CSV table of C-alpha atoms in Angstrom, one decimal:
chain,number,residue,atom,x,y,z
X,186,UNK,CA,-56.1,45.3,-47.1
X,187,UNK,CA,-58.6,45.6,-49.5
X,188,UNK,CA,-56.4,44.0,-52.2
X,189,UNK,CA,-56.1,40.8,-49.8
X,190,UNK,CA,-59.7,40.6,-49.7
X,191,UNK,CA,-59.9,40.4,-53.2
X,192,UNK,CA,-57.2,37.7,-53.4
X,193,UNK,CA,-58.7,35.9,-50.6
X,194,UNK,CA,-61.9,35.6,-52.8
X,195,UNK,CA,-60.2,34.6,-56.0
X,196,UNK,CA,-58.1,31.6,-53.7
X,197,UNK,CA,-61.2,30.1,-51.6
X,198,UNK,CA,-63.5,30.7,-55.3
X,199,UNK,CA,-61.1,28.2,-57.0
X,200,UNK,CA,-61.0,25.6,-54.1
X,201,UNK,CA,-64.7,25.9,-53.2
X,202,UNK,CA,-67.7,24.9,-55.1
X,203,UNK,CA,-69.6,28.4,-55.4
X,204,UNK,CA,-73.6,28.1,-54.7
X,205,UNK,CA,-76.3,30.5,-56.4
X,206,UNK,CA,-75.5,33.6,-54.4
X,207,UNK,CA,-78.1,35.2,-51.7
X,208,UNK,CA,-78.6,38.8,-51.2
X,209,UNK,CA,-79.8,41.2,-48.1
X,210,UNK,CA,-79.6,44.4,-46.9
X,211,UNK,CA,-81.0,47.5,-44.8
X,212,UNK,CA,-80.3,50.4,-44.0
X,213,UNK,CA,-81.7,53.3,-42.2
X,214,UNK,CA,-82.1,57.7,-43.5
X,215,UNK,CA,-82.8,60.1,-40.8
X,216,UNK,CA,-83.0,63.7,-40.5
X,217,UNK,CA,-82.2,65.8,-37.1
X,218,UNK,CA,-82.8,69.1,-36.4
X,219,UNK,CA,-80.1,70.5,-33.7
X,220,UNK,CA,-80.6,73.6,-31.4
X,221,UNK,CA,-78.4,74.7,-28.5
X,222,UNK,CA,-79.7,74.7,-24.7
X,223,UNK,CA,-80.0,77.1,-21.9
X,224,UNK,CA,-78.0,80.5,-22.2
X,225,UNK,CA,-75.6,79.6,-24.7
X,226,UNK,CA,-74.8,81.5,-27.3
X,227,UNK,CA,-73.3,80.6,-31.0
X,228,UNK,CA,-74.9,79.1,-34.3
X,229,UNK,CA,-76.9,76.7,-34.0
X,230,UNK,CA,-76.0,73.4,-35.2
X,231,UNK,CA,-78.9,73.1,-37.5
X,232,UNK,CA,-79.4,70.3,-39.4
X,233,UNK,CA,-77.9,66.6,-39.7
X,234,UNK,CA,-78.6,64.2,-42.5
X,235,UNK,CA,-77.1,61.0,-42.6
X,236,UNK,CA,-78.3,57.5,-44.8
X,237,UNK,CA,-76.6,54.5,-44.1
X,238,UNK,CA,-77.4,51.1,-46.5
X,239,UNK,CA,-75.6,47.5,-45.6
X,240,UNK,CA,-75.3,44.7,-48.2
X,241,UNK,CA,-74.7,41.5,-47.4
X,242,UNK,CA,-74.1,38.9,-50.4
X,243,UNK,CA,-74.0,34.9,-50.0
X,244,UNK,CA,-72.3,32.1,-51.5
X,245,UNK,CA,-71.9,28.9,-50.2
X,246,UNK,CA,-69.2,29.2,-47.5
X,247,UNK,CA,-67.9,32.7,-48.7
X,248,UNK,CA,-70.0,35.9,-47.4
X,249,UNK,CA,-69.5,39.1,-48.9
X,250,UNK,CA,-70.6,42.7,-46.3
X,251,UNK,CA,-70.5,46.4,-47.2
X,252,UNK,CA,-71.7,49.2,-45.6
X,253,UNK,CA,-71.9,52.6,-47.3
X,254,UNK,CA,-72.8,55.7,-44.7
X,255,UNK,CA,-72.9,59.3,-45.9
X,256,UNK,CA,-73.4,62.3,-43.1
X,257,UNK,CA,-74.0,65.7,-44.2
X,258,UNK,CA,-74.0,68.7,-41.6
X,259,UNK,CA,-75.5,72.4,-42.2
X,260,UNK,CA,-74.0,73.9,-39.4
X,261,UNK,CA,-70.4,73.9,-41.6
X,262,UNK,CA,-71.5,75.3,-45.1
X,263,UNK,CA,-69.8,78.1,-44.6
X,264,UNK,CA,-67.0,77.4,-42.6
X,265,UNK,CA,-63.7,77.9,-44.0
X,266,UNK,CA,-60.2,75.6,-44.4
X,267,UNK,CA,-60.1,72.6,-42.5
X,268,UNK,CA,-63.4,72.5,-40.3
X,269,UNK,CA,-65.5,72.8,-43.7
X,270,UNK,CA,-63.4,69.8,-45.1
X,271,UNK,CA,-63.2,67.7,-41.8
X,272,UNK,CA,-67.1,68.2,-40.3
X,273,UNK,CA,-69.2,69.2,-43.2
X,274,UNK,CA,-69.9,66.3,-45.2
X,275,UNK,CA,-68.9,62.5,-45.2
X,276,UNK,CA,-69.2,59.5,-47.9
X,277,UNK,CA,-67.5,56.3,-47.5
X,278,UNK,CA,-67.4,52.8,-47.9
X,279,UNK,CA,-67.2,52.4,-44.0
X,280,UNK,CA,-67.1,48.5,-44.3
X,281,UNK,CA,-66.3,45.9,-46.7
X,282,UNK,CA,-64.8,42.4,-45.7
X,283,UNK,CA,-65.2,38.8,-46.8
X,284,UNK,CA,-66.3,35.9,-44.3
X,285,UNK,CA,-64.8,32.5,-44.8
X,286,UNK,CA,-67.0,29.8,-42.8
X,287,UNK,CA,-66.0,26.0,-42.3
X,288,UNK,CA,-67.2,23.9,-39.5
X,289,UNK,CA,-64.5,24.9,-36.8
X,290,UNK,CA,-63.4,27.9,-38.7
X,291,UNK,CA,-64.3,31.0,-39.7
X,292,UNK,CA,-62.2,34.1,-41.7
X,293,UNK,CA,-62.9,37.5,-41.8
X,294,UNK,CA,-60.5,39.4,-44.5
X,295,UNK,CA,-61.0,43.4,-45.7
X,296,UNK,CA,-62.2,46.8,-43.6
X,297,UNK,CA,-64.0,45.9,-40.6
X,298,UNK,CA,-64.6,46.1,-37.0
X,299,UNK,CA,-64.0,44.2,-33.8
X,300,UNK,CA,-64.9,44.8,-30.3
X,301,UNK,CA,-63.3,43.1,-27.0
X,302,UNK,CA,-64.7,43.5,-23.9
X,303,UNK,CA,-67.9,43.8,-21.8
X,304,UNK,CA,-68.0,47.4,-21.3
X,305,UNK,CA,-70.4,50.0,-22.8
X,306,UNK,CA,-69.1,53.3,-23.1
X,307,UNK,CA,-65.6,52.8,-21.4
X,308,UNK,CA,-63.0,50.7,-23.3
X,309,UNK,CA,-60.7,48.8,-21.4
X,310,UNK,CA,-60.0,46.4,-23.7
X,311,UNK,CA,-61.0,47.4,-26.7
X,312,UNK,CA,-58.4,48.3,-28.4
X,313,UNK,CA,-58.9,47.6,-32.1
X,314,UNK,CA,-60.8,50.0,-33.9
X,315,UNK,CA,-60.1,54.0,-32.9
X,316,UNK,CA,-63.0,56.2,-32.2
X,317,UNK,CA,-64.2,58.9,-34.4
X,318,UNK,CA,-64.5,62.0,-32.2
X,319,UNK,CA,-65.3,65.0,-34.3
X,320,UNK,CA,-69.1,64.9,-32.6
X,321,UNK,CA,-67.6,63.3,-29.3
X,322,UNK,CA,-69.6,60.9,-28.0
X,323,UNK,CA,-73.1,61.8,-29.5
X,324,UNK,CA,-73.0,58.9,-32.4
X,325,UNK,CA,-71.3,56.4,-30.4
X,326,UNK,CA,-74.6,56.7,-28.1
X,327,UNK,CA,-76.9,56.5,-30.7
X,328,UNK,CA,-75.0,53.3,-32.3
X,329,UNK,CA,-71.6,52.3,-30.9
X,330,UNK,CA,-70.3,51.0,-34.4
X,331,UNK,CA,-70.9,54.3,-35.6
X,332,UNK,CA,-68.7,56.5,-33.5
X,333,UNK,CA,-66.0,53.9,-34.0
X,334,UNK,CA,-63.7,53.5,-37.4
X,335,UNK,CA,-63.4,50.1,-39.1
X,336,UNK,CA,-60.0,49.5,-40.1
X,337,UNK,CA,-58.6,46.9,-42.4
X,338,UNK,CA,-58.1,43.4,-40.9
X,339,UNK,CA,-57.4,39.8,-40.9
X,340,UNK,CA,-59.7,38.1,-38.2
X,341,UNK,CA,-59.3,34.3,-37.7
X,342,UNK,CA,-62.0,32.3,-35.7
X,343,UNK,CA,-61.4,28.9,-34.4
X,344,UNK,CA,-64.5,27.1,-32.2
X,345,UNK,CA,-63.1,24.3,-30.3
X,346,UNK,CA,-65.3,22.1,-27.8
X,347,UNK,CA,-63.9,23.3,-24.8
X,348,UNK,CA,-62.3,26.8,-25.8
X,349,UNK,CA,-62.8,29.7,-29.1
X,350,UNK,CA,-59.7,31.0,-30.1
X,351,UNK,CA,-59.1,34.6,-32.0
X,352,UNK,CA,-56.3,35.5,-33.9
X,353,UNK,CA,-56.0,39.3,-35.5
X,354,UNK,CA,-53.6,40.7,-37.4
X,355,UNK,CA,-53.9,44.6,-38.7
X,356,UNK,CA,-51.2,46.1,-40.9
X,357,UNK,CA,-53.4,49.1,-41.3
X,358,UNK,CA,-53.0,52.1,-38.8
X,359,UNK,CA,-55.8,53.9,-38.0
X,360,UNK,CA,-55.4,56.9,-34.8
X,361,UNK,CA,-58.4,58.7,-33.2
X,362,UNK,CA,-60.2,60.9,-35.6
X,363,UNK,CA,-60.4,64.5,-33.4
X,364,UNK,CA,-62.9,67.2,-34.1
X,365,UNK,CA,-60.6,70.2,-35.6
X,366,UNK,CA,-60.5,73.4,-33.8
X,367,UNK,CA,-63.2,75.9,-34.5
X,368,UNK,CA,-65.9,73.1,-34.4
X,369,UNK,CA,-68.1,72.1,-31.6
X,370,UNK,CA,-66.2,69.8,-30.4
X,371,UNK,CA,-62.9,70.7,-30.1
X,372,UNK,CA,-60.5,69.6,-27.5
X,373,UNK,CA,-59.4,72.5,-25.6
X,374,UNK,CA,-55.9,73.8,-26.7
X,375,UNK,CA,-56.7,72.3,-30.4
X,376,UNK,CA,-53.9,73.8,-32.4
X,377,UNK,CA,-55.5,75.5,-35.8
X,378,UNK,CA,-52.8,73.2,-36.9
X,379,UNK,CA,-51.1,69.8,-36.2
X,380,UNK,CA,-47.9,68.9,-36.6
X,381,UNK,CA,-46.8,65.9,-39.2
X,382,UNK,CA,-47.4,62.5,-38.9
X,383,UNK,CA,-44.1,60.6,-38.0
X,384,UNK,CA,-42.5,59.3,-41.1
X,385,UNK,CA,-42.2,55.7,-39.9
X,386,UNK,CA,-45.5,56.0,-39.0
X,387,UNK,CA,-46.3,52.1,-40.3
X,388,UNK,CA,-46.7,49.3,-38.0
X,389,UNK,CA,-48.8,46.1,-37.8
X,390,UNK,CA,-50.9,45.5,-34.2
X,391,UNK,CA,-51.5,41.8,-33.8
X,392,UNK,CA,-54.1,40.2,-31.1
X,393,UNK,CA,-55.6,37.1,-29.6
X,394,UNK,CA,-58.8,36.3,-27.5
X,395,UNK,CA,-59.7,33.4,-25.5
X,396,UNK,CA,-63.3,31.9,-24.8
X,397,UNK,CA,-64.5,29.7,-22.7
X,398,UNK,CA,-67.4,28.3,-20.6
X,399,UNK,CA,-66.8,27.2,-16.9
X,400,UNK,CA,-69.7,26.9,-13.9
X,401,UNK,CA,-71.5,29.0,-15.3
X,402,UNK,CA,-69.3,31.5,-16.8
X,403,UNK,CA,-68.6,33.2,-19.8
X,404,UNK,CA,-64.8,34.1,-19.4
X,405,UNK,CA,-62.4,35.9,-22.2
X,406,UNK,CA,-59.1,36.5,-22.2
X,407,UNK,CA,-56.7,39.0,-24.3
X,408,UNK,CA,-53.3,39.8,-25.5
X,409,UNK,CA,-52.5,42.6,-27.6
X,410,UNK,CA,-49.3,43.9,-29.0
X,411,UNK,CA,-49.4,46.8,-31.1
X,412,UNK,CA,-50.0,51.0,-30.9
X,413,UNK,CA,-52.1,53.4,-29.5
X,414,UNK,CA,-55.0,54.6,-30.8
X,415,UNK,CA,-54.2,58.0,-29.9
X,416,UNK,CA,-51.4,60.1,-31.6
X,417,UNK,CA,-49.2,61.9,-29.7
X,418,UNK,CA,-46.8,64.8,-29.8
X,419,UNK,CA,-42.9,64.1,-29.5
X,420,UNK,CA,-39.9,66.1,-30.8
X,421,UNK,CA,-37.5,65.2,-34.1
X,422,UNK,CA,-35.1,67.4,-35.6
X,423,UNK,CA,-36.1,70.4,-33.6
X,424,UNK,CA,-39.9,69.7,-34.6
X,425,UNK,CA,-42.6,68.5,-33.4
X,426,UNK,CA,-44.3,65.0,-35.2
X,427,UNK,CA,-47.4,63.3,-34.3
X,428,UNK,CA,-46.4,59.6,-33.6
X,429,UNK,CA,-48.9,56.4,-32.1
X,430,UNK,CA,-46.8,55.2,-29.4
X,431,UNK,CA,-46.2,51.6,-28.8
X,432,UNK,CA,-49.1,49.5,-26.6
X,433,UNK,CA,-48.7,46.0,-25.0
X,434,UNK,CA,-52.0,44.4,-23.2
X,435,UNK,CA,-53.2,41.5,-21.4
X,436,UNK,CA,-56.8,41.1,-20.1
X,437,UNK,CA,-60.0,39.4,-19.0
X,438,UNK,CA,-63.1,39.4,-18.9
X,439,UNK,CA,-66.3,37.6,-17.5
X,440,UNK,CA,-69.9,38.0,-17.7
X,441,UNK,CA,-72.1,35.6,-14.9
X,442,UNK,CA,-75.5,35.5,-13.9
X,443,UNK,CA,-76.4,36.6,-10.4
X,444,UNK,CA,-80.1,35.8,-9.7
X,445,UNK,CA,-82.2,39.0,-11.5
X,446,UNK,CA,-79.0,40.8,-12.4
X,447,UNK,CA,-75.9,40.2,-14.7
X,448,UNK,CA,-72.4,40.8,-13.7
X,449,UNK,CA,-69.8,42.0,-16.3
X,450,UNK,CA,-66.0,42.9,-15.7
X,451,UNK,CA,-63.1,43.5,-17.6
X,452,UNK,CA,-59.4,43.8,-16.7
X,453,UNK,CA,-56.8,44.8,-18.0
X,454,UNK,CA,-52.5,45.5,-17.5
X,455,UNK,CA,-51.2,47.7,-19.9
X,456,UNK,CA,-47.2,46.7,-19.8
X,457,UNK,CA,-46.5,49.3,-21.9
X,458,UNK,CA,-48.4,52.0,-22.9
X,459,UNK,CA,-47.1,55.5,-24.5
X,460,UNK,CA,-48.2,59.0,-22.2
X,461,UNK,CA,-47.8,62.3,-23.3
X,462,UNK,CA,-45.7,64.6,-21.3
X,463,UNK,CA,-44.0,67.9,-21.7
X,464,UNK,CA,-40.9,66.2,-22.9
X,465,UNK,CA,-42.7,63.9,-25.3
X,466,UNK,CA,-43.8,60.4,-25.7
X,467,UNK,CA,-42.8,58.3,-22.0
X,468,UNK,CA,-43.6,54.7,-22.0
X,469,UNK,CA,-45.3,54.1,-18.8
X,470,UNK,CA,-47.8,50.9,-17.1
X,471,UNK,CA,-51.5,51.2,-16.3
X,472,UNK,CA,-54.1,48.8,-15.2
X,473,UNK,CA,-57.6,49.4,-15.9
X,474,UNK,CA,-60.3,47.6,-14.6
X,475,UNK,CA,-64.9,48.0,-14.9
X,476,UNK,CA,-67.2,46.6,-12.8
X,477,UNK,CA,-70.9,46.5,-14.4
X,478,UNK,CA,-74.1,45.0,-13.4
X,479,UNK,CA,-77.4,44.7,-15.9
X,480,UNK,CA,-81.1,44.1,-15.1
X,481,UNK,CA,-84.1,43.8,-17.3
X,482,UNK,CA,-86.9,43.2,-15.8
X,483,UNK,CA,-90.9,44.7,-16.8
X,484,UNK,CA,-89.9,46.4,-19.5
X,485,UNK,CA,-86.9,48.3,-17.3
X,486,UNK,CA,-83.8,47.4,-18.4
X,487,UNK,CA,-81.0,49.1,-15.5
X,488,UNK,CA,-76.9,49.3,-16.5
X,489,UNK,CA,-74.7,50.3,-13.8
X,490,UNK,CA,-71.0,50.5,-13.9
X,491,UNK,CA,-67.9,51.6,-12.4
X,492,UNK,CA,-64.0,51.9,-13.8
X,493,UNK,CA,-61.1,52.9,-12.6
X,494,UNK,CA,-57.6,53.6,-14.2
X,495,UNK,CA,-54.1,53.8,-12.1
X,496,UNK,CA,-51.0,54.5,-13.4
X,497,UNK,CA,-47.7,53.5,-12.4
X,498,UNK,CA,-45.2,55.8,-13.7
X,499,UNK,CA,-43.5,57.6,-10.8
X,500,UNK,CA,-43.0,61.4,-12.0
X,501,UNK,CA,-47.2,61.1,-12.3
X,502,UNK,CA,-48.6,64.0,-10.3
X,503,UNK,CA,-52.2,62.5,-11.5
X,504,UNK,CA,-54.3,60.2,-9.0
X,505,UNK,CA,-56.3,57.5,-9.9
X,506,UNK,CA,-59.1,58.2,-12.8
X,507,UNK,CA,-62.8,56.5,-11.7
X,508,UNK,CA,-65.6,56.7,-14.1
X,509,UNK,CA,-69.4,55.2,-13.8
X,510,UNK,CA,-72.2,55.0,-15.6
X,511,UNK,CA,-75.9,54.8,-14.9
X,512,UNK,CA,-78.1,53.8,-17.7
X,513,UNK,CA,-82.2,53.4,-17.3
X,514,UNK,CA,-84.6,52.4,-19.9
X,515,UNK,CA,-88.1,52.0,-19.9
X,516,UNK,CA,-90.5,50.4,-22.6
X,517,UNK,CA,-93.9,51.4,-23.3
X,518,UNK,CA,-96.9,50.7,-25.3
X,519,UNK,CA,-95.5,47.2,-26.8
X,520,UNK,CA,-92.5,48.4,-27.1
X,521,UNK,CA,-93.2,51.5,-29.8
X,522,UNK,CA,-92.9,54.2,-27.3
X,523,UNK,CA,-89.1,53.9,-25.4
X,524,UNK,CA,-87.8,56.9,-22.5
X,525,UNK,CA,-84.2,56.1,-21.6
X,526,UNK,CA,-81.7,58.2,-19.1
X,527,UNK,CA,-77.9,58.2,-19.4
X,528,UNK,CA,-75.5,59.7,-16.6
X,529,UNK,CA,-71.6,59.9,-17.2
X,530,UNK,CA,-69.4,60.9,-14.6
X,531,UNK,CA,-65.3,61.2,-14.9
X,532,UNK,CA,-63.5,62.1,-11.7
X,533,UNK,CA,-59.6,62.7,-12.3
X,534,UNK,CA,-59.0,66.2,-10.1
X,535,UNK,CA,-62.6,67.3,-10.4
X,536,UNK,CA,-65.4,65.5,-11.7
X,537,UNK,CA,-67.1,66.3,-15.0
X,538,UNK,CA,-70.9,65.1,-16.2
X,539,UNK,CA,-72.6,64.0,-19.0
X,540,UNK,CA,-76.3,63.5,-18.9
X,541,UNK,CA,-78.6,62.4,-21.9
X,542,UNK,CA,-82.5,61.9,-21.8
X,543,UNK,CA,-84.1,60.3,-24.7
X,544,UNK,CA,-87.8,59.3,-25.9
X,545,UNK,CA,-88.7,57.7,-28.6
X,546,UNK,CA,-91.9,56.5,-30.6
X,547,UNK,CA,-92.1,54.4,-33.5
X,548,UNK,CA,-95.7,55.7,-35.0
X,549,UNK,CA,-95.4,53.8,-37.8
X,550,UNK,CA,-93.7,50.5,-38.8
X,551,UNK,CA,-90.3,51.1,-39.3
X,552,UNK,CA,-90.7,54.9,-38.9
X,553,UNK,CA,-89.6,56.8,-35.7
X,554,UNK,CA,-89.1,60.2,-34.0
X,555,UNK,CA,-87.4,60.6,-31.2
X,556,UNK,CA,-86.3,63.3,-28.9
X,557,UNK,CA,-83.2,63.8,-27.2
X,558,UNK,CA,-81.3,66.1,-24.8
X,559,UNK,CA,-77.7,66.1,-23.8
X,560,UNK,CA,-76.1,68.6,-20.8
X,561,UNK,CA,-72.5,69.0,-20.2
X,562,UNK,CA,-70.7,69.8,-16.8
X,563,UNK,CA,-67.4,70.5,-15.1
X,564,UNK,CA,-64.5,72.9,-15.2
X,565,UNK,CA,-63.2,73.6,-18.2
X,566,UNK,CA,-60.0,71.7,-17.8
X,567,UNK,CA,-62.5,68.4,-17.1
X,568,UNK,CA,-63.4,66.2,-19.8
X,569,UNK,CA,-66.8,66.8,-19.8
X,570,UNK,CA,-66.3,70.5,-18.8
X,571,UNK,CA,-64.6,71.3,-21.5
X,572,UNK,CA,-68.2,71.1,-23.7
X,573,UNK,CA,-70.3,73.1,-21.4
X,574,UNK,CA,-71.4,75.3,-23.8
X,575,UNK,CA,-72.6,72.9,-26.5
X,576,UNK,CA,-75.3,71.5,-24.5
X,577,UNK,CA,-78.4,71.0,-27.0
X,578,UNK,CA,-81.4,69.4,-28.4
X,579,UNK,CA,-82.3,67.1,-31.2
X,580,UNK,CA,-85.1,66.2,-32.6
X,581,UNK,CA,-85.0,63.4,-35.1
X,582,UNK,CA,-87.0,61.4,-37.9
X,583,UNK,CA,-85.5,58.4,-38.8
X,584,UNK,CA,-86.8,55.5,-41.7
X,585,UNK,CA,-85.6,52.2,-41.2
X,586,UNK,CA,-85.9,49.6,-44.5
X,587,UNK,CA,-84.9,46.1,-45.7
X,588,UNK,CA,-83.7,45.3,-49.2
């Protein structure tokens, strides 16, 4: 995808007249300090670096973005085999993508990211970008296009009077990035090692989105035809291959006003979507739906939301999966000084928590320290459960700049 980029660059630079180019950037370089809560035993995750610097160059019509990120952990120096290699360093060019812009038009070619949908935290149709999970959640909280992995892309804008229109077409695979067992967050029943990826593991996922405007709302719609963002296990040859089963999707969304309060929904019918089973891979049907409502008022911002899941495949013994959110923040002192709550709840058989309180202070400009707390709870067979022992705290001092 990369190579496109380049020669979409080299087409639209010898059909455009090229203008003196513009440059930006920022970035941020933070520090955290990380120590396990309550009674629970095991090393302490110690210390977290990370420094992240976006570039942005202009030239006319053509727009050029990178974005570098590097993460370094201490808690994994002296791991051994594949958690050392997997969770104790990163450095990558996470982004780099070229932006076409006409009047009606706009391209995006090269490593990327898009997001569908109204819904934080629980992705019903977002279906584009796979979510790095080696830390679960904890960077997606702190900045969503962090915890998810950019992927390379062809995105096509068109801005009509009445409707936009989205075209996407990605011939680069990407699958859910999982922490490796012996780390923090390992899945429960991580193998110390996975199986092969399926041979024919290539595949291109194409998409398109609908916008419009009407009485007063914003409404999206979505059809998807691809893979899974999830690999699964199925057998071949007497062995067992990892494989990203096949995914078909339609949805909506909308987004109104309703006097102090805004509603968001999405929808979505999976027609086919890949489950893992004993036997394998069975191609089953889900619909998936969320219900939000958002409030800011007096320096309170509220975010309350609800989702359910329900499956249609008849050997299922699993009932319906609901999940909600409640999100509270509070600003203080012009806005320098910032206390936020987060509560996650998944009910499937059992229901499993996740609760996060955060402060924050910016003491001087573009300097900050903030505080945070995250707690775990469930069986262990839950999906929060399974992490009750890494509850923990983190401190944090984090520099923001501007190039």
């Amino acid at each position: 995808m990369i190579r496109i980029a380049l020669v979409f660059t080299l087409l639209l630079a010898n059909g455009v007249a090229l203008a003196a180019p513009s440059f930006s950037g920022k970035g941020h370089a933070e520090i955290r300090q990380q120590e396990r809560a309550g009674k629970n035993t095991g090393e302490d995750p110690g210390q977290r670096y990370e420094g992240l610097l976006e570039g942005q160059m202009n030239t006319g019509r053509l727009k050029t973005n990178a974005i570098l990120l590097g993460r370094y952990r201490s808690q994994y120096d002296d791991a051994e085999g594949e958690v050392r290699d997997e969770m104790r360093s990163d450095a990558e060019l996470r982004e780099l993508y070229l932006t076409w812009s006409a009047d009606r038009f706009e391209i995006r070619a090269g490593k990327q990211q898009q997001a569908w949908g109204r819904a934080d935290y629980f992705r019903i149709v977002d279906v584009w970008n796979p979510l790095d999970l080696r830390e679960f959640l904890l960077p997606y909280f702190d900045n969503y296009s962090l915890g998810r992995q950019p992927r390379g892309m062809l995105i096509a804008d068109y801005f009509g009077d009445v409707w936009e229109q989205q075209l996407i077409i990605a011939a680069q695979r990407k699958a859910t990035r999982l922490a490796p067992a012996g780390s923090d967050f390992a899945a429960n029943g991580m193998p110390a090692s996975l199986p092969p990826v399926h041979e024919d593991g290539n595949g291109v996922d194409i998409g398109w989105r609908g916008k419009l405007f009407w009485g007063g709302n914003d409404i999206e719609l979505y059809a998807f035809h691809g893979y899974h963002a999830d690999e699964m296990l199925t057998p071949e040859n007497t062995r067992l291959v990892r494989e990203q089963a096949k995914r078909d999707m339609l949805g909506t969304s909308l987004a109104r006003p309703m006097g102090d309060w805004v509603l968001r929904s999405d929808i979505a019918h999976y027609l086919r979507e890949g489950r893992q089973t004993a036997a394998g891979i069975e191609d089953s049907s889900r619909t998936s739906a969320l219900l939000g409502f958002d409030r800011v008022e007096n320096e309170w911002t509220w975010n309350l939301q609800l989702a359910t899941t329900h499956w249609y495949d008849e050997e299922s013994n699993h009932d319906d999966i609901w999940e909600s959110s409640v999100s509270v923040e509070k600003n203080w002192s012009r806005y320098r000084l910032t206390t936020g709550l987060l509560w996650l709840v998944n009910w499937v058989d059992d229901s499993s928590q996740l609760w996060r309180a955060t402060v924050s202070y910016e003491f001087l400009p573009q300097w900050k320290v903030s505080f945070a707390a995250v707690a775990f709870d469930g069986k262990d067979d839950t999906q929060f459960g399974q992490f009750d022992d890494q509850d923990r705290l983190m401190l944090t001092l984090r520099r923001d700049f501007s190039l």
